[in-house]
PDB file of C-alpha atoms in Angstrom:
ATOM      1  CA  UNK A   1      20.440   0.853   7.837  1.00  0.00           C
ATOM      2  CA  UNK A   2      18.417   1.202   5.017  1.00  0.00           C
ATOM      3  CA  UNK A   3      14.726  -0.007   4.748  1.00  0.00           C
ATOM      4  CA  UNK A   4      13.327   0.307   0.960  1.00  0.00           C
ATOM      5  CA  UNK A   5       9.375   1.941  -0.182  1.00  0.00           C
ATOM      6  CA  UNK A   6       8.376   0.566  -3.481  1.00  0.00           C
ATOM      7  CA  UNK A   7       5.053   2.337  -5.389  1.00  0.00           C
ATOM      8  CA  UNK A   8       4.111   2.068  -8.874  1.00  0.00           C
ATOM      9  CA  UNK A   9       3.805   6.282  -8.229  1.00  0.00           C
ATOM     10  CA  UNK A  10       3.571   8.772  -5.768  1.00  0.00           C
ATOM     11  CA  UNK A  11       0.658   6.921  -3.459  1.00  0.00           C
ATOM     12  CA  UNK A  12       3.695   5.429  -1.075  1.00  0.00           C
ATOM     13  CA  UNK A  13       4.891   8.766  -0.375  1.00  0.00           C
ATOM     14  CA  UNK A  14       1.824   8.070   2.282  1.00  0.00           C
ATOM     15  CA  UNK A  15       3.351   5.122   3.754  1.00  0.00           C
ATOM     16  CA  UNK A  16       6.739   7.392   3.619  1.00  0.00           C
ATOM     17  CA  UNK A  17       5.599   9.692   5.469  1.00  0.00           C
ATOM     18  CA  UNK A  18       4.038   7.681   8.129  1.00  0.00           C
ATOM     19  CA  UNK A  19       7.337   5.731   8.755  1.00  0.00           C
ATOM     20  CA  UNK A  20       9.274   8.538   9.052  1.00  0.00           C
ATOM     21  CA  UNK A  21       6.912   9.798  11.727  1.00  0.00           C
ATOM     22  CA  UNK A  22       7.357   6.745  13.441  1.00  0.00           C
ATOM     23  CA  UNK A  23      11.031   5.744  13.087  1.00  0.00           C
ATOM     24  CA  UNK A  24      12.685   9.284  11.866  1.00  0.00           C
ATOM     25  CA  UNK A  25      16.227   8.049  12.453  1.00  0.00           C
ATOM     26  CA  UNK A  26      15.874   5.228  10.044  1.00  0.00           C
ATOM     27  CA  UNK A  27      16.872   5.636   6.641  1.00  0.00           C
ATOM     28  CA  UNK A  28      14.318   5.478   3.566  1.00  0.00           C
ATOM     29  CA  UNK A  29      14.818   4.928   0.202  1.00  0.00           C
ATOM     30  CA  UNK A  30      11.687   5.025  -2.130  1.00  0.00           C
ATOM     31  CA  UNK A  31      11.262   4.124  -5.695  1.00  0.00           C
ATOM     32  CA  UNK A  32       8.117   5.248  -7.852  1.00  0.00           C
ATOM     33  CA  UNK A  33       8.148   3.577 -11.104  1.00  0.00           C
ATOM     34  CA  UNK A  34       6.456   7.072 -12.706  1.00  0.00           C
ATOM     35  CA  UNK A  35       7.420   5.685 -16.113  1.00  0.00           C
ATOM     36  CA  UNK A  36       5.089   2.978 -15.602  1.00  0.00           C
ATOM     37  CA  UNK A  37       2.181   4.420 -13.269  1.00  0.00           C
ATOM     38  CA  UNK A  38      -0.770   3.584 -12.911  1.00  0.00           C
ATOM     39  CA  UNK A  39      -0.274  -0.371 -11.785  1.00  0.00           C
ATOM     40  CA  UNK A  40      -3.854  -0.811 -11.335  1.00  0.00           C
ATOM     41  CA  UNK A  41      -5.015  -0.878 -15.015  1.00  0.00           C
ATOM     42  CA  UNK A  42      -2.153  -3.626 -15.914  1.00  0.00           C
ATOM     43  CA  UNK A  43      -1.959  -7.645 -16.132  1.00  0.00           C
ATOM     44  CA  UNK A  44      -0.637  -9.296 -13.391  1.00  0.00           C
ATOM     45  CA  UNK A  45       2.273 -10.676 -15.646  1.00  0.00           C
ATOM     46  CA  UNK A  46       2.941  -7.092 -16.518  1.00  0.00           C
ATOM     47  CA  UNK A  47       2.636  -6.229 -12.715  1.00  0.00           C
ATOM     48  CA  UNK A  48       4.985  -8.789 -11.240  1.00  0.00           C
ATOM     49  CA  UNK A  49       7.690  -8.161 -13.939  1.00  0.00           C
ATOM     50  CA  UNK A  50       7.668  -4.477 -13.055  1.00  0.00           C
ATOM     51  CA  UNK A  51       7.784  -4.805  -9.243  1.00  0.00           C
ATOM     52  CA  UNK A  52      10.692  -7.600  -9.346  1.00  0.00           C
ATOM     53  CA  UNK A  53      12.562  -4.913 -11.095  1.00  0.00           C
ATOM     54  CA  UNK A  54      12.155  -2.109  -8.874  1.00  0.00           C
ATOM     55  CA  UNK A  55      13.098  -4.757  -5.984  1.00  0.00           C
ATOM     56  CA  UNK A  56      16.114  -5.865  -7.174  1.00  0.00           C
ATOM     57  CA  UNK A  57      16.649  -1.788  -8.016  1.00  0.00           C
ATOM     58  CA  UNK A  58      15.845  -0.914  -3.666  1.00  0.00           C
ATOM     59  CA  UNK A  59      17.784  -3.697  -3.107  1.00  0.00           C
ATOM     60  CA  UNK A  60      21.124  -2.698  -5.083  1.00  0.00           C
ATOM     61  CA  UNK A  61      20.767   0.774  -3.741  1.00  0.00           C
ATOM     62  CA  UNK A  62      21.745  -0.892  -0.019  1.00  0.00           C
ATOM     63  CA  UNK A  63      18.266  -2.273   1.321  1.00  0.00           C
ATOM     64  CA  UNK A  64      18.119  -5.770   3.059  1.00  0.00           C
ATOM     65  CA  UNK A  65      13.798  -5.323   3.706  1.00  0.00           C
ATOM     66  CA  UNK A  66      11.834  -3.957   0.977  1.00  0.00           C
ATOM     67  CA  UNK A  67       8.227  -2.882   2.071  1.00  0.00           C
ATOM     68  CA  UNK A  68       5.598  -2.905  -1.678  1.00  0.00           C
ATOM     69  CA  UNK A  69       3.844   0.257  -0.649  1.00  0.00           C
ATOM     70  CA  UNK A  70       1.341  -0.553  -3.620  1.00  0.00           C
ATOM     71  CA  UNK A  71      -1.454  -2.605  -3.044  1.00  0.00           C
ATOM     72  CA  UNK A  72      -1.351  -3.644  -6.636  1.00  0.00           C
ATOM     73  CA  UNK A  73       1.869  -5.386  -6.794  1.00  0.00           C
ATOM     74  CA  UNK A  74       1.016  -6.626  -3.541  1.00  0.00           C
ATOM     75  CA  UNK A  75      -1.509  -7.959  -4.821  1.00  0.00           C
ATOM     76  CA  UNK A  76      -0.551  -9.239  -8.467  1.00  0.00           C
ATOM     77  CA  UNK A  77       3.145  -9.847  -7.511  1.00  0.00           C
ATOM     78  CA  UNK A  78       4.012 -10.599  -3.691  1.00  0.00           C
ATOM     79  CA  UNK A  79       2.803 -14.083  -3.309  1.00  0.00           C
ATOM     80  CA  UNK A  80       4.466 -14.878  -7.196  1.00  0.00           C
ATOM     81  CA  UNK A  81       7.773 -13.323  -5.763  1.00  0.00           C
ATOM     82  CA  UNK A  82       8.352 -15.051  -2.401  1.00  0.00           C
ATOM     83  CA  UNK A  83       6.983 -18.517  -3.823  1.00  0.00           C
ATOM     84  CA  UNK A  84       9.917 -17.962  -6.161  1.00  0.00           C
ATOM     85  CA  UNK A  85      12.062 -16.964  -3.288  1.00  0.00           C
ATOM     86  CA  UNK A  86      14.258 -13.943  -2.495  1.00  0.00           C
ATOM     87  CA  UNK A  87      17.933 -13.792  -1.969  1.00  0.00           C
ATOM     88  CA  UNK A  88      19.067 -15.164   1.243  1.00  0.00           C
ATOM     89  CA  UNK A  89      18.933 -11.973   3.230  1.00  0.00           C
ATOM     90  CA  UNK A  90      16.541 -10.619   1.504  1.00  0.00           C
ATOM     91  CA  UNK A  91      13.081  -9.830   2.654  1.00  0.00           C
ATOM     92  CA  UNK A  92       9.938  -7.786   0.649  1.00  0.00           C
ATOM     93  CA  UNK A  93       6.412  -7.008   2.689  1.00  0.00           C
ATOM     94  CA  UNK A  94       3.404  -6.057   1.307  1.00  0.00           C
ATOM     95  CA  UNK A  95       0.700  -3.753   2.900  1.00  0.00           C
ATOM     96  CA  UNK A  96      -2.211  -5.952   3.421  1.00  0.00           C
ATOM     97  CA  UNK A  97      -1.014  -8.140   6.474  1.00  0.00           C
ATOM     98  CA  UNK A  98      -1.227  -4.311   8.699  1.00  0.00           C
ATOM     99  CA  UNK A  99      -4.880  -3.885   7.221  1.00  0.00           C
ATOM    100  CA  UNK A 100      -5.996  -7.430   7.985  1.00  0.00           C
ATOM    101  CA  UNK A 101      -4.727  -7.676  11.313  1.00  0.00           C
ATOM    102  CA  UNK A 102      -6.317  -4.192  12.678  1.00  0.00           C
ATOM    103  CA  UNK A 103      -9.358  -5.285  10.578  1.00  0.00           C
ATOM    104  CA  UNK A 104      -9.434  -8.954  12.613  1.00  0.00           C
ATOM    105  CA  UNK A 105      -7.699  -8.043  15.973  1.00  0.00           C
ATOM    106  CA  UNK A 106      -5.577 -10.898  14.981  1.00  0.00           C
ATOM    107  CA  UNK A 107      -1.407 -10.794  15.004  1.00  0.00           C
ATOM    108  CA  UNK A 108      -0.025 -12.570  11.919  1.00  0.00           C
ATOM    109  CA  UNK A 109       1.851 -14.801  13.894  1.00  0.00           C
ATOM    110  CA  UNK A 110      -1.658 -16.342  15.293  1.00  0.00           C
ATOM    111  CA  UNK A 111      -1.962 -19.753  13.152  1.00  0.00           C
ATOM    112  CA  UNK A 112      -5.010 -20.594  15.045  1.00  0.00           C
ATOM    113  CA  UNK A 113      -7.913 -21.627  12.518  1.00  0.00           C
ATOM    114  CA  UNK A 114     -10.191 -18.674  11.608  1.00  0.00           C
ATOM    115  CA  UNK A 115     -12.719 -17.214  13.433  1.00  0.00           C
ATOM    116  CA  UNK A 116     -15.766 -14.979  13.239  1.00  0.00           C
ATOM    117  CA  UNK A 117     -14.669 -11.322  14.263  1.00  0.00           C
ATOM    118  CA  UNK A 118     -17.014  -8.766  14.897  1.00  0.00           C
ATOM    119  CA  UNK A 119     -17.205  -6.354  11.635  1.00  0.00           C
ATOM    120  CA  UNK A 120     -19.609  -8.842   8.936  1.00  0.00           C
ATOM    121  CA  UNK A 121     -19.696  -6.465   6.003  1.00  0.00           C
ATOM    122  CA  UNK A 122     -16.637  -4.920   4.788  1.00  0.00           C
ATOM    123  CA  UNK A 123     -16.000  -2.038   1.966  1.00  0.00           C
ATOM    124  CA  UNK A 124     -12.804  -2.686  -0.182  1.00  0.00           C
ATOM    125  CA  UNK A 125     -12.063   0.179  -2.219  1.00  0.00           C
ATOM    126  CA  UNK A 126      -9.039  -0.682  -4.731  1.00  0.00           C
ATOM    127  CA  UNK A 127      -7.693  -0.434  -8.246  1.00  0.00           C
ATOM    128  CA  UNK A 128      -9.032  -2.459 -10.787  1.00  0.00           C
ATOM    129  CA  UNK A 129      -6.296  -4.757 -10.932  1.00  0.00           C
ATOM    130  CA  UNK A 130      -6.101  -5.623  -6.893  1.00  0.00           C
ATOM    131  CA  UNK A 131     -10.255  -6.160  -6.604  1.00  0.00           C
ATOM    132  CA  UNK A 132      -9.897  -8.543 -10.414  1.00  0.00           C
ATOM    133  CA  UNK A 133      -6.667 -10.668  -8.038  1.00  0.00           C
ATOM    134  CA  UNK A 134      -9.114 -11.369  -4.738  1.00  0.00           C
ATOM    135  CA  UNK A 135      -5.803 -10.972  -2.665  1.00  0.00           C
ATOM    136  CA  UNK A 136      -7.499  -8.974  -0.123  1.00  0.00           C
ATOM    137  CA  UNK A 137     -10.304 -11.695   0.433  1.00  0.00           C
ATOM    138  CA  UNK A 138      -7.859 -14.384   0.127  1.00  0.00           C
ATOM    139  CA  UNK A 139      -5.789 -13.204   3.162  1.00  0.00           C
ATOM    140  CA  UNK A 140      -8.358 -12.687   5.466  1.00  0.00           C
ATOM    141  CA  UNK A 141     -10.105 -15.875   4.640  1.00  0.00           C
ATOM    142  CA  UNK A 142      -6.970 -17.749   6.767  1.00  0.00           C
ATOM    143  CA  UNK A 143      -8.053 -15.564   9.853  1.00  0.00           C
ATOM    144  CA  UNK A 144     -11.611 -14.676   9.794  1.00  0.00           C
ATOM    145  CA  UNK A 145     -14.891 -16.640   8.581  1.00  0.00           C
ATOM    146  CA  UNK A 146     -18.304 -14.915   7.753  1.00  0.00           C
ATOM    147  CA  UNK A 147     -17.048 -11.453   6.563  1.00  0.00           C
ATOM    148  CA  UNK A 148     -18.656 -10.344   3.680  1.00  0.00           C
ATOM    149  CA  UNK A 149     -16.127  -8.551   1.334  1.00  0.00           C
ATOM    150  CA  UNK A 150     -17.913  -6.112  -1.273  1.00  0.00           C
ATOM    151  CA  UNK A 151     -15.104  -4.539  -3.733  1.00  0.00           C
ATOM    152  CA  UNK A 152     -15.301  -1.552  -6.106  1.00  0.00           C
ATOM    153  CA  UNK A 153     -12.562  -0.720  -8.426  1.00  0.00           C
ATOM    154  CA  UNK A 154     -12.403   2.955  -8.389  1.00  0.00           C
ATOM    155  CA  UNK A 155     -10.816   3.725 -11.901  1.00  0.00           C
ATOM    156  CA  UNK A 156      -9.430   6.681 -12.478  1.00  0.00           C
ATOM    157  CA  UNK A 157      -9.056   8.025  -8.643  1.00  0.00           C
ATOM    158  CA  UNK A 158      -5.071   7.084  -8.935  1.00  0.00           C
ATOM    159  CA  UNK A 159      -4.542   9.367 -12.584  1.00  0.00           C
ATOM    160  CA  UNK A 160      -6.753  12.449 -11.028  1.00  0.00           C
ATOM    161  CA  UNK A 161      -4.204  12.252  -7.640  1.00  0.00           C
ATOM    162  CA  UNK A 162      -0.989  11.756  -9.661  1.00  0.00           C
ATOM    163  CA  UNK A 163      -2.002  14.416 -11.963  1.00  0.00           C
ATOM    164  CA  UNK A 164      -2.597  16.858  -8.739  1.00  0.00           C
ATOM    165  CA  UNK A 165      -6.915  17.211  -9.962  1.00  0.00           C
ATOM    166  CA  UNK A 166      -8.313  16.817  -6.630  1.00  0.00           C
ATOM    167  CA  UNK A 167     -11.612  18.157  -7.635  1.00  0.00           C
ATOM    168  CA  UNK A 168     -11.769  15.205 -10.021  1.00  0.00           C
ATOM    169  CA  UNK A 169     -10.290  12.815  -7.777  1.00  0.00           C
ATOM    170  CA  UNK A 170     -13.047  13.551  -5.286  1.00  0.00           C
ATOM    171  CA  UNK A 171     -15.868  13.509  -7.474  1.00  0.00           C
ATOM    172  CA  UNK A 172     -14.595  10.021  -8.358  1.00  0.00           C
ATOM    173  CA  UNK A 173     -14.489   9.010  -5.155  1.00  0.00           C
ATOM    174  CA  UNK A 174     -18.102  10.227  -4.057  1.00  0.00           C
ATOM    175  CA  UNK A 175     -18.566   8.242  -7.297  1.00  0.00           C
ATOM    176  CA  UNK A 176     -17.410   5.035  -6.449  1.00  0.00           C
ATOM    177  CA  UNK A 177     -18.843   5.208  -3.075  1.00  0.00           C
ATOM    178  CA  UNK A 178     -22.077   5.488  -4.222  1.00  0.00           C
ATOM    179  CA  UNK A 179     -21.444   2.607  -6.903  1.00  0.00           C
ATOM    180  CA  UNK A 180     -20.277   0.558  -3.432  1.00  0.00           C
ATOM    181  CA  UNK A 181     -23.342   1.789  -1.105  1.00  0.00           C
ATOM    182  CA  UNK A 182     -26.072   0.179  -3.946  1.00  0.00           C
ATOM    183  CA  UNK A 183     -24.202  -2.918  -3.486  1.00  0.00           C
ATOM    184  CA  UNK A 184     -23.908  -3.086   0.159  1.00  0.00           C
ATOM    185  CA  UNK A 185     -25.975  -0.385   1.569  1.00  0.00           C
ATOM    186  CA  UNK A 186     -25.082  -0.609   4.786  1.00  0.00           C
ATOM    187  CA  UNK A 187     -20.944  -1.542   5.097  1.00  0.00           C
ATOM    188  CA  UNK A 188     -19.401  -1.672   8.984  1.00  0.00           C
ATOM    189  CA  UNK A 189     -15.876  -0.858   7.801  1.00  0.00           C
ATOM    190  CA  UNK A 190     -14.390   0.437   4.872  1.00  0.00           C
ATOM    191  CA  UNK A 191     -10.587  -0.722   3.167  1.00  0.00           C
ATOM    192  CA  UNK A 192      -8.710   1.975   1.605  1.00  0.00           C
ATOM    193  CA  UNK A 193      -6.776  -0.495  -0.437  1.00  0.00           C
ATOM    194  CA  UNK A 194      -5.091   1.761  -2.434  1.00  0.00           C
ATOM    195  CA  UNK A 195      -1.847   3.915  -0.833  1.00  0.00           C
ATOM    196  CA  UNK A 196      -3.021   6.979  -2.803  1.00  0.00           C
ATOM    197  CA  UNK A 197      -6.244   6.844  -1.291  1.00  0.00           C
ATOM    198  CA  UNK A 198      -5.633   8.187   2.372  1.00  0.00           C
ATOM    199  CA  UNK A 199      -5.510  11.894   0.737  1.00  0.00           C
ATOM    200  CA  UNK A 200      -9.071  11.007   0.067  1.00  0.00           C
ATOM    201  CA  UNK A 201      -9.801   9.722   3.460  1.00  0.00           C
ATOM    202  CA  UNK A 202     -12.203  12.650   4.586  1.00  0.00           C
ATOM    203  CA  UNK A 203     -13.859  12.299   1.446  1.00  0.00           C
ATOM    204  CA  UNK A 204     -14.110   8.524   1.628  1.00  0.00           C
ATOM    205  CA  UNK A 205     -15.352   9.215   5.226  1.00  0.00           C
ATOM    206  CA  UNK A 206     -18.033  12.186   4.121  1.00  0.00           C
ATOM    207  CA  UNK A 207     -19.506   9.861   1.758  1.00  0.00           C
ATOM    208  CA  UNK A 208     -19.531   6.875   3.752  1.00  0.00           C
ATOM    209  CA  UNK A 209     -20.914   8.177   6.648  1.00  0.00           C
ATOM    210  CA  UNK A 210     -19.394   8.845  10.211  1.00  0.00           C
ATOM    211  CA  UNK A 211     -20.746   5.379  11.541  1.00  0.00           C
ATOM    212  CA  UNK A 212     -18.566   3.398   9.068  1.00  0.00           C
ATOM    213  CA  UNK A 213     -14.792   2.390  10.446  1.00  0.00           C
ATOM    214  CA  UNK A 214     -12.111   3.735   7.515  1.00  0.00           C
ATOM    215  CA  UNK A 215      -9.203   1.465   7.457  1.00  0.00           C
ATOM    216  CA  UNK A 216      -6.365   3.671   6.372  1.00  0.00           C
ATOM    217  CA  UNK A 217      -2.955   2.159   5.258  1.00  0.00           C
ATOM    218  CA  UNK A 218      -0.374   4.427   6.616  1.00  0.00           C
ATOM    219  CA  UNK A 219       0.311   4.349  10.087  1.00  0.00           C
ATOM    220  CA  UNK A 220      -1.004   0.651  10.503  1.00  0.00           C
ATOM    221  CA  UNK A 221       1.852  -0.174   7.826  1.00  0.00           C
ATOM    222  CA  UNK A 222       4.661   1.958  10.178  1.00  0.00           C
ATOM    223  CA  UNK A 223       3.626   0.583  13.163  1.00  0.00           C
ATOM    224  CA  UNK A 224       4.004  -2.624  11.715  1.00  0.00           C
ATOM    225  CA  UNK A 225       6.831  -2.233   9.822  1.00  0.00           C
ATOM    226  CA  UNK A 226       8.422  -1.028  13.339  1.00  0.00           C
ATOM    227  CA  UNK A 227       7.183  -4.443  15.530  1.00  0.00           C
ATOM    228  CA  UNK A 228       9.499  -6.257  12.207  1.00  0.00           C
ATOM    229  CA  UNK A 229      12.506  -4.356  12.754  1.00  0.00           C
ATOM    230  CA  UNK A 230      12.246  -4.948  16.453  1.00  0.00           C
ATOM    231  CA  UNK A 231      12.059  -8.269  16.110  1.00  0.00           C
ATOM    232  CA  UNK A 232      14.329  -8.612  13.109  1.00  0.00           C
ATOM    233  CA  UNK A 233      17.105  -6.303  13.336  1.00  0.00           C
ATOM    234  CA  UNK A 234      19.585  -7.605  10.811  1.00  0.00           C
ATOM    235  CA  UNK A 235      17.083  -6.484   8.204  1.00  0.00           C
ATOM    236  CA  UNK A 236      18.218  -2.773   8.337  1.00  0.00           C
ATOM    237  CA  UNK A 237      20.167  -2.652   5.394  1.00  0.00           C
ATOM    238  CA  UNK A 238      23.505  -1.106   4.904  1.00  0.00           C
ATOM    239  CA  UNK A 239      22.230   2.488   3.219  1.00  0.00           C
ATOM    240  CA  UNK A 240      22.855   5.455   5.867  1.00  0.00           C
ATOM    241  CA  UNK A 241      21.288   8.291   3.632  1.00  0.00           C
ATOM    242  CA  UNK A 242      17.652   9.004   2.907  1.00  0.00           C
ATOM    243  CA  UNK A 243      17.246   8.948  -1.327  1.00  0.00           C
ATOM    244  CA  UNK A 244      14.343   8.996  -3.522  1.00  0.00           C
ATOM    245  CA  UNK A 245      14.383   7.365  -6.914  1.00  0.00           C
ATOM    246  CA  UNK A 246      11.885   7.487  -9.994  1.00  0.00           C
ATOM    247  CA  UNK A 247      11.977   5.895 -13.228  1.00  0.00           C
ATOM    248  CA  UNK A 248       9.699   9.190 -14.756  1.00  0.00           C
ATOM    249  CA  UNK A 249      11.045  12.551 -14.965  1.00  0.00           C
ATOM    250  CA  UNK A 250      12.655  13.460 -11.941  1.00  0.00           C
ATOM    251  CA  UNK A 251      12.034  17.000 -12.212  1.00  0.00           C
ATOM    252  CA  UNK A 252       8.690  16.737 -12.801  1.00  0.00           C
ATOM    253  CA  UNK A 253       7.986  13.834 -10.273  1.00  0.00           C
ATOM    254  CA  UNK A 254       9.976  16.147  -7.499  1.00  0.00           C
ATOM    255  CA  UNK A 255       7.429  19.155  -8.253  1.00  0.00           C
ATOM    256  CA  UNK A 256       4.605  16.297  -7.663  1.00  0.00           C
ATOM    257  CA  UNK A 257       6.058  14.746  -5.045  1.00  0.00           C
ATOM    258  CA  UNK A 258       6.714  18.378  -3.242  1.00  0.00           C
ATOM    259  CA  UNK A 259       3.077  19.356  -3.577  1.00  0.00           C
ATOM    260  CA  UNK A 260       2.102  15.970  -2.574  1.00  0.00           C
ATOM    261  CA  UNK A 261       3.011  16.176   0.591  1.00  0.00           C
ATOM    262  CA  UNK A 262       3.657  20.425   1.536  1.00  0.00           C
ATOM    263  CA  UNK A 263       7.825  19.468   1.990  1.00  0.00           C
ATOM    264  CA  UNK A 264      10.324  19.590  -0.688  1.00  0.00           C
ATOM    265  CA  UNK A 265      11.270  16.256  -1.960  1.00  0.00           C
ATOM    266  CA  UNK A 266      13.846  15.966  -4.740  1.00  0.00           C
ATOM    267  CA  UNK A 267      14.033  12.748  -7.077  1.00  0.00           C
ATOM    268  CA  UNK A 268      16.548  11.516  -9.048  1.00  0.00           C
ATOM    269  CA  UNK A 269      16.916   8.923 -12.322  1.00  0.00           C
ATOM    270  CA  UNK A 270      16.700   5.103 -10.704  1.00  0.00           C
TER     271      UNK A 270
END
């Protein structure tokens, strides 16, 4: 019964942790690919080749449904991957489809043509690598018209969280904000397209301003993730136990992942 997390690090432990909230009797198996971390700074060739691994990993390990808790190989390697096509069973979601339709008050399933909705100027906060591939704008563009998408790549805010430097990770935040607000002074909404960046939220949210809307990724991807598995049931997989894998050092990604989120979590070698 198995559903599979993939992250390029620990930033899906977020997504984790909002799933389990939601659907505690299913089973979770998550893969960081620590060896590789960050995602954001890499080609999308690079990208792609990475994240088809670590599927084909989730899916050996007894998952039918693999959710890419990473924006970036949403991003970079989603589309690439299902063009391609998966194994006949097989199914991988990305996290921008949640985002999009809170962002739109639009269900995915509603092919009508798009529409003007009522937020016109939009934050995107990302990693380098998901603002250079436009996914984000591409995606909305097929349900919403006259939105107004400013992106900043906030480098560096992924290494300060991984490395546990919060003080640094919020000075680059406060950063990047202000790098946003002189090129759209004034946004309705702000994307947190980045999995690490809901530990930042109240930051994001000091420096933004309480009348900006912060789009968060976690519980928007578990609720969703929950309407799927309603609807498609077959796509629990056949794992019964809970298991987290890294490609890093799994002692040291444990200790990480442990302070990450205040509850021991214990890795082992993918």
């Amino acid at each position: 019964m198995a559903v599979g997390i993939f992250d390029s690090g620990l930033g899906g432990l977020t997504v984790w942790q909002a799933v389990r909230a939601r659907m505690p009797e299913l089973p979770l198996h998550y893969l960081a690919d620590s060896a590789h971390a960050p995602y954001g700074v890499r080609d999308a060739e690079d990208i792609h080749r990475l994240t088809k691994q670590a599927v084909e990993r989730l899916w050996d390990s007894g998952c039918d449904l693999v959710v890419l808790a990473c924006n970036t190989a949403s991003a970079a390697a989603l589309r690439r991957m299902q063009e391609a096509g998966v194994p006949e069973g097989k199914r991988v979601l990305g996290v921008f489809v949640p985002l999009i339709e809170a962002l739109t008050e639009r269900s995915w399933g509603d092919n009508s043509p798009p529409r003007e909705v009522e937020v016109r100027n939009v934050a995107l906060f990302a990693t380098p690598a998901t603002v250079s591939s436009r996914a984000f704008q591409r995606e909305l563009a097929f349900r919403a018209i006259g939105v107004d998408v400013e992106a900043q790549a906030c480098g560096g805010v992924v290494d300060a969280i991984e490395d546990g430097d919060m003080i640094l990770a919020e000075a680059l935040v406060r950063s990047h904000v202000d790098a946003l607000k002189r090129k759209m002074p004034a946004p309705q909404a702000a994307i947190l397209g980045c999995t690490h960046y809901p530990l930042m939220q109240a930051i994001f949210q000091d420096a933004l301003g309480a009348d900006v809307s912060v789009y968060s990724q976690p519980t928007l991807v578990a609720e969703s993730l929950a309407d799927y598995l309603e609807r498609h049931p077959q796509m629990r997989g056949a794992g019964e136990t809970n298991l987290f894998l890294t490609t890093g050092d799994a002692q040291r990604v444990s200790d990480r992942a442990t302070q990450f989120l205040r509850r021991q979590i214990t890795f082992e070698a993918a």
